[in-house]
Amino acid sequence: MALVKYNNNSISTISSAGQLASGSLVPIKTLTASSSSTLSFVHGSSDVVLDSTYPIYLFKFINIHPATDNALLTFQGSTNTGSSYGVTITSTHFRAYNYENAAAEGLNYLSAEDFSQSTAFINVTENETVGNGNDENLTGTFHLYNPSSTTFVKHFTTRFNFHTNSDSFQDQYIVGYVNSTSAVDAVQFKMSSGNIDAGVIKLYGIS
């Protein structure tokens, strides 16, 4: 098979992009925290879309800063457009880490942080907690797959990076599923204690 190379001139002659690969990232909603107790994305509320429009939804977390030191970021889902949050979730957790003073580093599975058939708010940062110092924050991504399905469980994958209150850097991964065949039509995020002092969460649909 010959390798085809394109340049500016050849690209400029394209009159239709119908044959190009799909997978567009479509902005849906941005929420900005300001001493917020929760940040919620509810389908049909404030222009939020969280239904069969997209097969994958992506949340991006930018400079999330907790008001309270030693806090964890948590989430839960809803099947009744935010009237209640407490779907049944099973998840598992691992991380890579390193300390500023080089006291310890590693990569390990955190079995103690797993959730099994839990209806509590699920920790997406754990073992080490997020600091509330002026230079401490959290960033990351959260993918939710086919939340409108009424046939299958709903899978999610997360990756979060943050500076802890003990001066370590954490790269943490959590994967799991909502063990329900009801559509998930709302997701809420909050800290395990205190408010979200500042930061932005952006919701996108992936076509």
CSV table of C-alpha atoms in Angstrom, one decimal:
chain,number,residue,atom,x,y,z
A,1,MET,CA,0.0,0.0,0.0
A,2,ALA,CA,1.4,3.4,-1.0
A,3,LEU,CA,1.8,6.1,1.6
A,4,VAL,CA,-0.1,9.2,0.6
A,5,LYS,CA,1.3,12.5,1.8
A,6,TYR,CA,-0.8,15.7,1.9
A,7,ASN,CA,0.4,19.3,1.8
A,8,ASN,CA,-1.4,22.6,2.2
A,9,ASN,CA,-2.3,22.7,-1.5
A,10,SER,CA,-3.9,19.3,-1.5
A,11,ILE,CA,-5.8,19.9,1.7
A,12,SER,CA,-7.1,23.2,0.3
A,13,THR,CA,-8.8,21.4,-2.6
A,14,ILE,CA,-11.0,19.3,-0.3
A,15,SER,CA,-14.6,20.4,-0.8
A,16,SER,CA,-16.2,17.9,1.5
A,17,ALA,CA,-15.1,16.3,4.8
A,18,GLY,CA,-17.6,13.5,4.6
A,19,GLN,CA,-15.0,10.8,4.4
A,20,LEU,CA,-12.8,12.1,7.2
A,21,ALA,CA,-12.8,10.3,10.6
A,22,SER,CA,-15.4,11.1,13.1
A,23,GLY,CA,-14.8,11.5,16.8
A,24,SER,CA,-15.6,15.2,17.4
A,25,LEU,CA,-15.3,16.7,20.8
A,26,VAL,CA,-18.4,18.9,21.3
A,27,PRO,CA,-18.5,21.4,24.2
A,28,ILE,CA,-21.7,21.1,26.2
A,29,LYS,CA,-21.3,22.9,29.6
A,30,THR,CA,-18.8,24.7,31.8
A,31,LEU,CA,-19.2,25.0,35.5
A,32,THR,CA,-17.0,27.3,37.5
A,33,ALA,CA,-16.6,26.7,41.3
A,34,SER,CA,-16.7,29.6,43.7
A,35,SER,CA,-16.9,28.2,47.2
A,36,SER,CA,-19.3,25.6,45.8
A,37,SER,CA,-20.6,22.7,47.9
A,38,THR,CA,-21.4,20.7,44.7
A,39,LEU,CA,-21.1,20.9,41.0
A,40,SER,CA,-23.8,19.0,39.2
A,41,PHE,CA,-24.5,18.2,35.5
A,42,VAL,CA,-28.2,17.4,35.1
A,43,HIS,CA,-29.6,16.5,31.7
A,44,GLY,CA,-32.2,19.0,30.5
A,45,SER,CA,-31.1,21.6,33.1
A,46,SER,CA,-29.1,24.7,32.2
A,47,ASP,CA,-28.4,23.5,28.7
A,48,VAL,CA,-26.8,20.2,29.9
A,49,VAL,CA,-27.1,17.2,27.5
A,50,LEU,CA,-26.5,13.8,29.1
A,51,ASP,CA,-28.5,11.3,27.1
A,52,SER,CA,-28.3,9.2,23.9
A,53,THR,CA,-27.0,12.3,21.9
A,54,TYR,CA,-23.4,11.1,22.4
A,55,PRO,CA,-22.1,7.6,23.2
A,56,ILE,CA,-19.3,9.0,25.3
A,57,TYR,CA,-19.2,12.0,27.7
A,58,LEU,CA,-16.0,13.6,28.9
A,59,PHE,CA,-15.6,15.8,32.0
A,60,LYS,CA,-12.4,17.8,32.2
A,61,PHE,CA,-11.2,19.2,35.6
A,62,ILE,CA,-9.0,22.3,35.6
A,63,ASN,CA,-7.3,23.7,38.6
A,64,ILE,CA,-9.7,22.3,41.2
A,65,HIS,CA,-8.8,23.8,44.6
A,66,PRO,CA,-10.4,22.5,47.8
A,67,ALA,CA,-11.4,25.0,50.5
A,68,THR,CA,-10.5,22.4,53.2
A,69,ASP,CA,-7.1,20.7,53.5
A,70,ASN,CA,-6.9,16.9,53.5
A,71,ALA,CA,-10.0,16.5,51.2
A,72,LEU,CA,-10.9,14.0,48.5
A,73,LEU,CA,-12.8,14.7,45.2
A,74,THR,CA,-15.9,12.4,45.0
A,75,PHE,CA,-18.7,11.8,42.6
A,76,GLN,CA,-22.1,10.0,42.3
A,77,GLY,CA,-24.7,9.5,39.6
A,78,SER,CA,-28.4,9.8,39.4
A,79,THR,CA,-31.1,8.0,37.4
A,80,ASN,CA,-33.9,10.6,38.3
A,81,THR,CA,-32.4,13.8,36.9
A,82,GLY,CA,-30.7,14.8,40.1
A,83,SER,CA,-33.6,14.3,42.6
A,84,SER,CA,-31.2,11.9,44.4
A,85,TYR,CA,-27.7,10.7,44.0
A,86,GLY,CA,-26.8,7.1,45.0
A,87,VAL,CA,-26.5,4.7,42.1
A,88,THR,CA,-24.8,1.3,42.8
A,89,ILE,CA,-21.1,1.5,41.8
A,90,THR,CA,-18.2,-1.0,41.7
A,91,SER,CA,-14.7,0.5,41.1
A,92,THR,CA,-11.0,-0.2,41.4
A,93,HIS,CA,-8.0,2.1,41.9
A,94,PHE,CA,-4.3,2.3,41.3
A,95,ARG,CA,-1.7,5.1,41.3
A,96,ALA,CA,1.8,6.3,40.6
A,97,TYR,CA,3.4,8.8,43.0
A,98,ASN,CA,6.6,10.7,44.0
A,99,TYR,CA,7.5,13.0,46.9
A,100,GLU,CA,9.2,16.4,46.6
A,101,ASN,CA,11.8,15.3,49.1
A,102,ALA,CA,12.3,12.0,47.2
A,103,ALA,CA,11.3,10.1,50.4
A,104,ALA,CA,9.2,7.6,48.4
A,105,GLU,CA,7.9,6.8,45.0
A,106,GLY,CA,6.1,3.9,43.4
A,107,LEU,CA,3.3,2.4,41.4
A,108,ASN,CA,0.7,0.3,43.3
A,109,TYR,CA,-2.8,-1.1,43.4
A,110,LEU,CA,-4.9,0.4,46.2
A,111,SER,CA,-7.2,-2.5,47.1
A,112,ALA,CA,-8.3,-0.7,50.3
A,113,GLU,CA,-9.7,2.1,48.1
A,114,ASP,CA,-11.9,-0.2,45.9
A,115,PHE,CA,-15.7,0.2,46.1
A,116,SER,CA,-18.0,-2.8,45.8
A,117,GLN,CA,-21.7,-2.3,45.1
A,118,SER,CA,-21.6,1.0,46.9
A,119,THR,CA,-24.2,3.8,46.8
A,120,ALA,CA,-21.9,6.3,48.6
A,121,PHE,CA,-20.1,9.1,46.9
A,122,ILE,CA,-17.1,7.4,45.2
A,123,ASN,CA,-13.6,8.8,45.8
A,124,VAL,CA,-11.7,9.6,42.6
A,125,THR,CA,-8.7,10.8,44.6
A,126,GLU,CA,-7.5,8.6,47.5
A,127,ASN,CA,-4.8,7.4,49.8
A,128,GLU,CA,-3.1,10.8,49.6
A,129,THR,CA,-5.5,13.8,49.9
A,130,VAL,CA,-5.6,17.1,48.0
A,131,GLY,CA,-4.0,20.0,49.8
A,132,ASN,CA,-5.6,23.5,50.0
A,133,GLY,CA,-2.4,25.5,49.9
A,134,ASN,CA,-2.3,28.4,47.5
A,135,ASP,CA,-0.2,26.4,45.0
A,136,GLU,CA,-2.0,23.0,45.4
A,137,ASN,CA,-4.7,21.9,43.0
A,138,LEU,CA,-6.1,19.0,41.0
A,139,THR,CA,-6.6,18.3,37.3
A,140,GLY,CA,-7.9,15.3,35.4
A,141,THR,CA,-10.4,13.6,33.1
A,142,PHE,CA,-13.5,11.5,33.6
A,143,HIS,CA,-15.0,9.5,30.8
A,144,LEU,CA,-18.6,8.2,31.1
A,145,TYR,CA,-19.6,5.6,28.5
A,146,ASN,CA,-23.1,5.3,27.0
A,147,PRO,CA,-25.0,6.6,30.1
A,148,SER,CA,-28.4,6.4,28.4
A,149,SER,CA,-28.2,2.7,28.0
A,150,THR,CA,-31.2,0.8,29.5
A,151,THR,CA,-29.6,-2.6,28.5
A,152,PHE,CA,-26.0,-2.5,29.9
A,153,VAL,CA,-24.2,-1.3,33.0
A,154,LYS,CA,-22.5,2.1,32.5
A,155,HIS,CA,-18.7,2.1,32.6
A,156,PHE,CA,-16.4,5.0,33.5
A,157,THR,CA,-12.7,5.7,33.5
A,158,THR,CA,-10.8,8.5,35.3
A,159,ARG,CA,-7.3,9.9,35.6
A,160,PHE,CA,-6.5,12.6,38.1
A,161,ASN,CA,-3.2,14.4,38.9
A,162,PHE,CA,-2.8,16.4,42.0
A,163,HIS,CA,-0.5,17.9,44.6
A,164,THR,CA,-1.2,16.5,48.1
A,165,ASN,CA,-1.1,18.1,51.5
A,166,SER,CA,2.1,16.0,52.2
A,167,ASP,CA,4.0,17.5,49.2
A,168,SER,CA,3.7,14.5,46.9
A,169,PHE,CA,2.5,14.3,43.3
A,170,GLN,CA,-0.2,11.7,42.6
A,171,ASP,CA,-1.2,10.2,39.3
A,172,GLN,CA,-4.3,8.2,40.1
A,173,TYR,CA,-6.6,6.0,38.0
A,174,ILE,CA,-10.0,4.7,38.9
A,175,VAL,CA,-12.2,2.6,36.6
A,176,GLY,CA,-15.6,1.1,37.4
A,177,TYR,CA,-19.2,0.8,36.4
A,178,VAL,CA,-22.7,1.9,37.5
A,179,ASN,CA,-24.4,-1.5,38.1
A,180,SER,CA,-27.8,-0.5,36.8
A,181,THR,CA,-29.7,-0.8,33.5
A,182,SER,CA,-31.4,2.6,34.2
A,183,ALA,CA,-30.1,5.5,32.3
A,184,VAL,CA,-27.7,7.8,34.2
A,185,ASP,CA,-28.9,11.4,33.5
A,186,ALA,CA,-27.0,13.4,36.1
A,187,VAL,CA,-23.6,13.4,37.7
A,188,GLN,CA,-22.5,15.4,40.8
A,189,PHE,CA,-19.0,16.2,42.0
A,190,LYS,CA,-18.0,17.4,45.5
A,191,MET,CA,-15.2,17.3,48.0
A,192,SER,CA,-15.3,14.8,50.9
A,193,SER,CA,-15.3,17.8,53.3
A,194,GLY,CA,-15.7,21.5,52.7
A,195,ASN,CA,-16.4,23.3,49.5
A,196,ILE,CA,-14.7,23.4,46.1
A,197,ASP,CA,-13.0,26.8,46.5
A,198,ALA,CA,-12.2,27.3,42.9
A,199,GLY,CA,-11.7,25.5,39.6
A,200,VAL,CA,-13.5,24.6,36.4
A,201,ILE,CA,-15.3,21.4,35.1
A,202,LYS,CA,-16.1,21.2,31.4
A,203,LEU,CA,-18.4,18.7,29.9
A,204,TYR,CA,-18.0,17.5,26.3
A,205,GLY,CA,-19.8,15.0,24.1
A,206,ILE,CA,-17.8,12.7,21.9
A,207,SER,CA,-19.5,11.7,18.7
